[in-house]
mmCIF file of C-alpha atoms in Angstrom:
data_model
loop_
_atom_site.group_PDB
_atom_site.id
_atom_site.type_symbol
_atom_site.label_atom_id
_atom_site.label_comp_id
_atom_site.label_asym_id
_atom_site.label_seq_id
_atom_site.Cartn_x
_atom_site.Cartn_y
_atom_site.Cartn_z
ATOM 1 C CA MET A 796 -5.292 30.301 25.872
ATOM 2 C CA THR A 797 -5.944 29.499 22.190
ATOM 3 C CA SER A 798 -3.451 28.864 19.328
ATOM 4 C CA ALA A 799 -4.276 32.418 18.212
ATOM 5 C CA ASP A 800 -2.634 33.667 21.340
ATOM 6 C CA ILE A 801 0.529 31.655 20.965
ATOM 7 C CA LYS A 802 3.259 32.956 18.757
ATOM 8 C CA LEU A 803 4.737 30.303 16.487
ATOM 9 C CA LYS A 804 8.548 30.201 16.928
ATOM 10 C CA ARG A 805 11.723 28.167 17.012
ATOM 11 C CA LEU A 806 11.686 24.895 14.982
ATOM 12 C CA VAL A 807 8.692 23.673 12.956
ATOM 13 C CA ALA A 808 9.198 20.474 11.028
ATOM 14 C CA ALA A 809 7.763 20.363 7.530
ATOM 15 C CA THR A 810 6.577 16.744 7.539
ATOM 16 C CA PHE A 811 6.728 14.115 4.911
ATOM 17 C CA THR A 812 3.570 12.303 3.911
ATOM 18 C CA PRO A 813 3.826 8.539 4.703
ATOM 19 C CA PHE A 814 2.783 6.181 1.903
ATOM 20 C CA THR A 815 2.214 2.472 1.818
ATOM 21 C CA ALA A 816 4.064 0.207 -0.621
ATOM 22 C CA GLU A 817 1.005 0.557 -2.944
ATOM 23 C CA GLY A 818 1.361 4.343 -2.917
ATOM 24 C CA GLU A 819 -1.619 5.140 -0.712
ATOM 25 C CA ILE A 820 -1.419 7.436 2.367
ATOM 26 C CA ASN A 821 -0.375 5.516 5.492
ATOM 27 C CA LEU A 822 -1.968 6.984 8.657
ATOM 28 C CA SER A 823 -0.432 4.283 10.865
ATOM 29 C CA VAL A 824 2.977 5.994 10.836
ATOM 30 C CA ILE A 825 1.786 9.370 11.880
ATOM 31 C CA GLY A 826 1.595 8.720 15.579
ATOM 32 C CA PRO A 827 5.137 7.223 15.859
ATOM 33 C CA TYR A 828 6.324 10.034 13.599
ATOM 34 C CA ILE A 829 5.111 12.701 16.050
ATOM 35 C CA ASP A 830 6.663 10.832 18.939
ATOM 36 C CA TYR A 831 9.959 10.707 17.021
ATOM 37 C CA LEU A 832 10.004 14.452 16.346
ATOM 38 C CA LYS A 833 9.165 15.238 19.943
ATOM 39 C CA GLU A 834 11.435 12.769 21.713
ATOM 40 C CA LYS A 835 14.370 12.487 19.357
ATOM 41 C CA GLN A 836 14.538 15.873 17.664
ATOM 42 C CA GLY A 837 13.011 18.255 20.186
ATOM 43 C CA VAL A 838 10.555 19.592 17.596
ATOM 44 C CA ASP A 839 7.293 20.982 19.088
ATOM 45 C CA SER A 840 5.403 22.209 16.103
ATOM 46 C CA ILE A 841 4.686 20.806 12.629
ATOM 47 C CA PHE A 842 3.728 22.102 9.234
ATOM 48 C CA VAL A 843 1.805 19.480 7.357
ATOM 49 C CA ASN A 844 0.698 18.931 3.636
ATOM 50 C CA GLY A 845 3.308 21.399 2.423
ATOM 51 C CA THR A 846 6.035 21.019 -0.237
ATOM 52 C CA THR A 847 7.772 18.335 1.780
ATOM 53 C CA GLY A 848 4.457 16.556 2.188
ATOM 54 C CA GLU A 849 3.946 16.500 -1.572
ATOM 55 C CA SER A 850 0.619 18.402 -1.190
ATOM 56 C CA MET A 851 0.196 19.092 -4.852
ATOM 57 C CA SER A 852 0.401 15.379 -5.634
ATOM 58 C CA LEU A 853 -2.467 14.658 -3.167
ATOM 59 C CA SER A 854 -6.211 14.787 -3.654
ATOM 60 C CA VAL A 855 -8.305 17.163 -1.542
ATOM 61 C CA ALA A 856 -9.799 14.073 0.271
ATOM 62 C CA GLU A 857 -6.376 12.669 0.980
ATOM 63 C CA ARG A 858 -5.226 16.083 2.327
ATOM 64 C CA LYS A 859 -8.350 16.235 4.662
ATOM 65 C CA THR A 860 -7.699 12.755 5.901
ATOM 66 C CA LEU A 861 -4.082 13.498 6.611
ATOM 67 C CA ALA A 862 -4.833 16.809 8.291
ATOM 68 C CA GLU A 863 -7.269 15.135 10.611
ATOM 69 C CA GLU A 864 -4.784 12.427 11.565
ATOM 70 C CA TRP A 865 -1.914 14.905 12.155
ATOM 71 C CA CYS A 866 -4.153 17.156 14.353
ATOM 72 C CA GLN A 867 -5.567 14.214 16.280
ATOM 73 C CA LYS A 868 -2.282 12.516 16.951
ATOM 74 C CA ALA A 869 -0.490 15.751 17.775
ATOM 75 C CA LYS A 870 -2.991 16.782 20.357
ATOM 76 C CA GLY A 871 -1.324 17.089 23.799
ATOM 77 C CA LYS A 872 2.133 16.502 22.175
ATOM 78 C CA MET A 873 2.749 19.246 19.750
ATOM 79 C CA ASP A 874 2.401 23.008 20.508
ATOM 80 C CA GLN A 875 1.035 23.718 17.062
ATOM 81 C CA VAL A 876 -0.117 22.002 13.888
ATOM 82 C CA ILE A 877 -0.094 24.289 10.903
ATOM 83 C CA VAL A 878 -1.961 22.857 7.877
ATOM 84 C CA HIS A 879 -0.991 24.058 4.459
ATOM 85 C CA VAL A 880 -4.228 24.492 2.365
ATOM 86 C CA GLY A 881 -2.848 26.101 -0.768
ATOM 87 C CA CYS A 882 -4.027 24.692 -4.107
ATOM 88 C CA LEU A 883 -4.157 25.677 -7.720
ATOM 89 C CA SER A 884 -7.930 26.054 -7.275
ATOM 90 C CA LEU A 885 -9.377 28.687 -5.058
ATOM 91 C CA LYS A 886 -12.329 26.547 -4.298
ATOM 92 C CA ASP A 887 -10.188 23.656 -3.200
ATOM 93 C CA SER A 888 -8.109 25.970 -0.980
ATOM 94 C CA GLN A 889 -11.235 27.295 0.674
ATOM 95 C CA GLU A 890 -12.555 23.799 1.282
ATOM 96 C CA LEU A 891 -9.353 22.746 2.933
ATOM 97 C CA ALA A 892 -9.164 25.990 4.941
ATOM 98 C CA HIS A 893 -12.777 25.371 6.167
ATOM 99 C CA HIS A 894 -11.965 21.778 6.966
ATOM 100 C CA ALA A 895 -8.801 22.862 8.860
ATOM 101 C CA LYS A 896 -10.940 25.085 11.076
ATOM 102 C CA GLN A 897 -13.436 22.255 11.699
ATOM 103 C CA ILE A 898 -10.655 19.858 12.871
ATOM 104 C CA GLY A 899 -9.003 22.366 15.262
ATOM 105 C CA ALA A 900 -5.848 23.123 13.311
ATOM 106 C CA ASP A 901 -3.699 25.757 15.018
ATOM 107 C CA GLY A 902 -3.095 27.665 11.824
ATOM 108 C CA ILE A 903 -3.409 27.518 8.032
ATOM 109 C CA ALA A 904 -0.798 28.387 5.489
ATOM 110 C CA VAL A 905 -1.215 29.281 1.796
ATOM 111 C CA ILE A 906 1.234 29.275 -1.034
ATOM 112 C CA ALA A 907 0.777 31.247 -4.206
ATOM 113 C CA PRO A 908 -0.975 29.260 -7.035
ATOM 114 C CA SER A 909 1.649 28.290 -9.619
ATOM 115 C CA PHE A 910 -0.108 27.507 -12.888
ATOM 116 C CA PHE A 911 -2.210 30.591 -13.364
ATOM 117 C CA LYS A 912 0.247 32.773 -11.491
ATOM 118 C CA PRO A 913 -0.763 36.055 -9.860
ATOM 119 C CA THR A 914 1.449 38.759 -11.478
ATOM 120 C CA THR A 915 0.981 41.420 -8.826
ATOM 121 C CA SER A 916 0.938 41.535 -5.037
ATOM 122 C CA ASP A 917 -2.591 42.775 -5.109
ATOM 123 C CA ALA A 918 -3.707 39.803 -7.132
ATOM 124 C CA LEU A 919 -1.890 37.451 -4.736
ATOM 125 C CA LYS A 920 -3.311 39.194 -1.651
ATOM 126 C CA LYS A 921 -6.836 38.953 -3.082
ATOM 127 C CA PHE A 922 -6.401 35.182 -3.524
ATOM 128 C CA LEU A 923 -5.061 34.765 0.023
ATOM 129 C CA GLY A 924 -7.871 36.835 1.370
ATOM 130 C CA GLU A 925 -10.561 34.701 -0.307
ATOM 131 C CA VAL A 926 -8.952 31.578 1.112
ATOM 132 C CA SER A 927 -8.769 33.069 4.657
ATOM 133 C CA SER A 928 -12.493 33.982 4.445
ATOM 134 C CA ALA A 929 -13.379 30.295 4.658
ATOM 135 C CA ALA A 930 -11.602 30.084 8.026
ATOM 136 C CA PRO A 931 -11.795 33.681 9.339
ATOM 137 C CA ASN A 932 -10.705 33.114 12.910
ATOM 138 C CA VAL A 933 -7.864 30.671 12.302
ATOM 139 C CA PRO A 934 -4.262 32.007 12.418
ATOM 140 C CA PHE A 935 -3.254 32.634 8.865
ATOM 141 C CA TYR A 936 0.335 32.375 7.373
ATOM 142 C CA TYR A 937 1.524 33.395 3.938
ATOM 143 C CA TYR A 938 3.846 30.778 2.420
ATOM 144 C CA HIS A 939 6.451 32.558 0.211
ATOM 145 C CA MET A 940 8.333 30.235 -2.063
ATOM 146 C CA PRO A 941 9.106 32.038 -5.282
ATOM 147 C CA ALA A 942 11.711 29.603 -6.702
ATOM 148 C CA THR A 943 9.148 26.832 -6.722
ATOM 149 C CA THR A 944 5.979 28.745 -7.667
ATOM 150 C CA GLY A 945 7.546 31.138 -10.165
ATOM 151 C CA VAL A 946 5.497 33.974 -8.583
ATOM 152 C CA ASN A 947 8.202 36.646 -8.263
ATOM 153 C CA VAL A 948 6.387 39.122 -6.089
ATOM 154 C CA LEU A 949 8.174 40.508 -3.080
ATOM 155 C CA ALA A 950 6.850 39.118 0.193
ATOM 156 C CA ARG A 951 7.082 42.629 1.651
ATOM 157 C CA ASP A 952 4.682 43.852 -0.958
ATOM 158 C CA VAL A 953 2.303 41.073 -0.145
ATOM 159 C CA LEU A 954 2.292 42.079 3.536
ATOM 160 C CA GLU A 955 1.389 45.651 2.755
ATOM 161 C CA GLY A 956 -1.950 46.211 4.445
ATOM 162 C CA ILE A 957 -2.554 42.504 4.786
ATOM 163 C CA GLU A 958 -4.044 42.610 8.302
ATOM 164 C CA GLU A 959 -6.827 44.860 6.950
ATOM 165 C CA LEU A 960 -7.665 42.166 4.381
ATOM 166 C CA ILE A 961 -6.855 39.154 6.667
ATOM 167 C CA PRO A 962 -7.464 40.070 10.328
ATOM 168 C CA SER A 963 -6.278 36.591 11.358
ATOM 169 C CA PHE A 964 -2.838 37.159 9.698
ATOM 170 C CA SER A 965 -0.206 35.662 11.944
ATOM 171 C CA GLY A 966 2.920 35.638 9.927
ATOM 172 C CA LEU A 967 4.815 34.139 7.034
ATOM 173 C CA LYS A 968 6.955 31.186 6.030
ATOM 174 C CA PHE A 969 9.671 32.817 4.032
ATOM 175 C CA SER A 970 11.231 30.135 1.776
ATOM 176 C CA GLY A 971 13.396 32.430 -0.285
ATOM 177 C CA SER A 972 17.024 33.510 -0.447
ATOM 178 C CA ASP A 973 16.427 37.315 -0.582
ATOM 179 C CA LEU A 974 17.379 38.331 2.823
ATOM 180 C CA MET A 975 16.672 42.011 2.136
ATOM 181 C CA ASP A 976 13.107 41.142 1.455
ATOM 182 C CA PHE A 977 12.964 38.921 4.445
ATOM 183 C CA GLY A 978 14.408 41.700 6.672
ATOM 184 C CA LEU A 979 11.800 44.211 5.355
ATOM 185 C CA CYS A 980 9.128 41.711 6.196
ATOM 186 C CA VAL A 981 10.433 41.359 9.779
ATOM 187 C CA SER A 982 10.616 45.059 10.315
ATOM 188 C CA TYR A 983 7.063 45.469 8.965
ATOM 189 C CA ILE A 984 4.904 42.798 10.707
ATOM 190 C CA GLN A 985 3.285 43.327 13.995
ATOM 191 C CA SER A 986 4.863 42.037 17.201
ATOM 192 C CA HIS A 987 2.326 39.113 17.584
ATOM 193 C CA CYS A 988 3.184 37.814 14.101
ATOM 194 C CA SER A 989 5.933 35.255 13.321
ATOM 195 C CA ALA A 990 8.564 35.535 10.632
ATOM 196 C CA LEU A 991 9.761 32.016 9.973
ATOM 197 C CA TYR A 992 12.632 31.275 7.701
ATOM 198 C CA GLY A 993 12.478 28.318 5.285
ATOM 199 C CA ILE A 994 15.889 27.870 3.704
ATOM 200 C CA ASP A 995 17.423 25.425 6.186
ATOM 201 C CA GLU A 996 21.023 25.680 4.889
ATOM 202 C CA GLN A 997 21.212 29.423 5.607
ATOM 203 C CA LEU A 998 19.062 29.733 8.756
ATOM 204 C CA LEU A 999 21.871 31.271 10.725
ATOM 205 C CA ALA A 1000 21.943 34.234 8.233
ATOM 206 C CA ALA A 1001 18.303 34.973 8.922
ATOM 207 C CA LEU A 1002 18.476 34.991 12.736
ATOM 208 C CA PRO A 1003 20.144 38.398 13.101
ATOM 209 C CA PHE A 1004 17.436 39.813 10.895
ATOM 210 C CA GLY A 1005 15.042 38.752 13.531
ATOM 211 C CA ALA A 1006 13.646 35.344 12.365
ATOM 212 C CA HIS A 1007 11.490 34.021 15.153
ATOM 213 C CA GLY A 1008 11.953 30.470 14.045
ATOM 214 C CA ALA A 1009 12.149 28.261 11.018
ATOM 215 C CA VAL A 1010 10.130 25.817 9.035
ATOM 216 C CA GLY A 1011 11.985 23.190 7.068
ATOM 217 C CA SER A 1012 12.249 19.557 5.973
ATOM 218 C CA THR A 1013 15.716 18.774 7.431
ATOM 219 C CA TYR A 1014 14.368 19.600 10.935
ATOM 220 C CA ASN A 1015 12.651 16.164 10.684
ATOM 221 C CA TYR A 1016 16.097 14.587 11.173
ATOM 222 C CA LEU A 1017 18.412 17.456 12.130
ATOM 223 C CA GLY A 1018 16.107 19.125 14.695
ATOM 224 C CA TYR A 1019 18.387 18.096 17.589
ATOM 225 C CA HIS A 1020 21.334 19.782 15.974
ATOM 226 C CA VAL A 1021 19.449 22.876 14.865
ATOM 227 C CA ASN A 1022 18.087 23.343 18.336
ATOM 228 C CA LYS A 1023 21.756 23.487 19.479
ATOM 229 C CA LEU A 1024 22.392 26.056 16.782
ATOM 230 C CA LEU A 1025 19.514 28.266 18.024
ATOM 231 C CA THR A 1026 20.660 28.013 21.571
ATOM 232 C CA ALA A 1027 24.232 28.915 20.624
ATOM 233 C CA PHE A 1028 22.959 31.896 18.774
ATOM 234 C CA GLU A 1029 20.829 33.092 21.588
ATOM 235 C CA LYS A 1030 23.917 32.832 23.924
ATOM 236 C CA GLY A 1031 26.054 34.763 21.435
ATOM 237 C CA ASP A 1032 28.280 31.788 20.667
ATOM 238 C CA LEU A 1033 28.572 32.432 16.899
ATOM 239 C CA PHE A 1034 31.526 30.041 16.619
ATOM 240 C CA GLU A 1035 29.391 27.113 17.747
ATOM 241 C CA ALA A 1036 26.310 28.244 15.685
ATOM 242 C CA ARG A 1037 28.484 28.518 12.633
ATOM 243 C CA LYS A 1038 30.079 25.140 13.154
ATOM 244 C CA ILE A 1039 26.598 23.533 13.117
ATOM 245 C CA GLN A 1040 25.393 25.519 10.151
ATOM 246 C CA PHE A 1041 28.483 24.655 8.132
ATOM 247 C CA LYS A 1042 27.808 20.973 8.806
ATOM 248 C CA ILE A 1043 24.327 21.347 7.472
ATOM 249 C CA GLN A 1044 25.617 23.187 4.458
ATOM 250 C CA GLU A 1045 28.194 20.400 3.846
ATOM 251 C CA LEU A 1046 25.430 17.709 4.003
ATOM 252 C CA LEU A 1047 23.042 19.606 1.754
ATOM 253 C CA SER A 1048 25.761 20.643 -0.714
ATOM 254 C CA TYR A 1049 26.740 16.986 -0.972
ATOM 255 C CA ALA A 1050 23.096 15.976 -1.309
ATOM 256 C CA LYS A 1051 22.426 18.488 -4.113
ATOM 257 C CA LYS A 1052 25.244 16.952 -6.166
ATOM 258 C CA LEU A 1053 23.288 13.688 -6.020
ATOM 259 C CA GLY A 1054 20.182 15.372 -7.174
ATOM 260 C CA PHE A 1055 18.511 16.495 -3.736
ATOM 261 C CA ASP A 1056 14.797 16.510 -4.076
ATOM 262 C CA VAL A 1057 11.686 15.378 -1.987
ATOM 263 C CA GLY A 1058 12.475 11.684 -2.972
ATOM 264 C CA VAL A 1059 16.017 11.785 -1.773
ATOM 265 C CA ASN A 1060 15.186 13.826 1.289
ATOM 266 C CA LYS A 1061 12.445 11.428 2.200
ATOM 267 C CA GLN A 1062 14.769 8.482 1.892
ATOM 268 C CA LEU A 1063 17.312 10.110 4.172
ATOM 269 C CA MET A 1064 14.430 10.565 6.714
ATOM 270 C CA ASN A 1065 13.554 6.853 6.330
ATOM 271 C CA GLU A 1066 17.154 5.901 7.070
ATOM 272 C CA VAL A 1067 17.896 8.259 9.875
ATOM 273 C CA SER A 1068 14.598 7.880 11.757
ATOM 274 C CA GLY A 1069 13.883 4.199 11.221
ATOM 275 C CA LEU A 1070 10.289 5.137 10.318
ATOM 276 C CA CYS A 1071 8.817 3.655 7.106
ATOM 277 C CA LEU A 1072 7.481 6.647 5.196
ATOM 278 C CA GLY A 1073 7.480 4.958 1.845
ATOM 279 C CA LEU A 1074 8.461 6.188 -1.562
ATOM 280 C CA PRO A 1075 7.457 9.531 -2.996
ATOM 281 C CA ARG A 1076 4.576 9.809 -5.371
ATOM 282 C CA LEU A 1077 5.064 10.302 -9.082
ATOM 283 C CA PRO A 1078 6.333 12.520 -10.729
ATOM 284 C CA VAL A 1079 8.881 12.586 -7.924
ATOM 285 C CA MET A 1080 11.141 9.596 -8.428
ATOM 286 C CA PRO A 1081 12.494 7.340 -5.701
ATOM 287 C CA CYS A 1082 16.018 7.852 -4.462
ATOM 288 C CA PRO A 1083 18.531 5.452 -6.091
ATOM 289 C CA GLN A 1084 19.924 2.964 -3.550
ATOM 290 C CA ASP A 1085 23.554 4.010 -4.177
ATOM 291 C CA HIS A 1086 22.643 7.648 -3.546
ATOM 292 C CA SER A 1087 20.910 6.634 -0.317
ATOM 293 C CA LEU A 1088 23.852 4.753 0.865
ATOM 294 C CA ARG A 1089 26.276 7.575 0.134
ATOM 295 C CA LEU A 1090 24.100 10.166 1.750
ATOM 296 C CA VAL A 1091 23.529 8.253 4.878
ATOM 297 C CA LYS A 1092 27.242 7.683 5.223
ATOM 298 C CA LYS A 1093 27.836 11.493 4.812
ATOM 299 C CA PHE A 1094 25.061 12.205 7.366
ATOM 300 C CA HIS A 1095 26.701 9.916 10.009
ATOM 301 C CA SER A 1096 30.159 11.316 9.331
ATOM 302 C CA LEU A 1097 28.981 14.784 10.161
ATOM 303 C CA PHE A 1098 26.244 14.318 12.862
ATOM 304 C CA THR A 1099 26.828 11.031 14.643
ATOM 305 C CA GLU A 1100 28.463 11.942 18.023
ATOM 306 C CA SER A 1101 31.137 9.638 19.168
#
């Protein structure tokens, strides 16, 4: 059975990119990172070189090196490794897609380009189709994130007829707050495809719409608890599921008041996991120490079981 036959579902951690003190990629952390996700958080799939991984601040060469290491170290441990290959440049995206195929990635994902923005769903689909053509047999996921890209095209419109253009289409990562659009996507896609929700603080709202799983940054350190949320929902225990979701909302609401971004999020992962992932790359600023201390204290008040 190949990755193309396995439906991507449940939790997928959007991984951080480890950096050294000098700001270079740090491959030595990736093996222990994967073990931590598997053993401590119960996460079996990863989404690498995405927003959380600071992909747009990485060179094409760095993204290739990281993708190779993630795929190699995850072999036999993770169910699936999805490599994000979206870039501002079509040629760079195609190069990364072809490389992902060569290294045996289980899937590729592409976000809309955000400088010269596609203004219609047809323009965006054409871009996605051209990227997928560089890895035609690799499962393909559309990465929908309008608040970040500024591409305000409905995901449902992007999916219209997409399997004719991209036969390897396997689903989408929907990182948007429009649940009507998300519901329309779920009702439209084929049964073998995955609708993965990407707003961690309102995952529970997406589950009744039919979300097959979730991709998110907080699952790096909250996977254990979100797995409990999924189990509670599946059992019909909405009281327990809401209790966990409300805790996540309380943590992230508190974090946003401190200026929650990739830098703050990465520092929280450093503190909770004990891994040394380094600082973010400019223009993202490091998390101030006082913010880190306050956020870690809040985390433990909510999620450390006595």
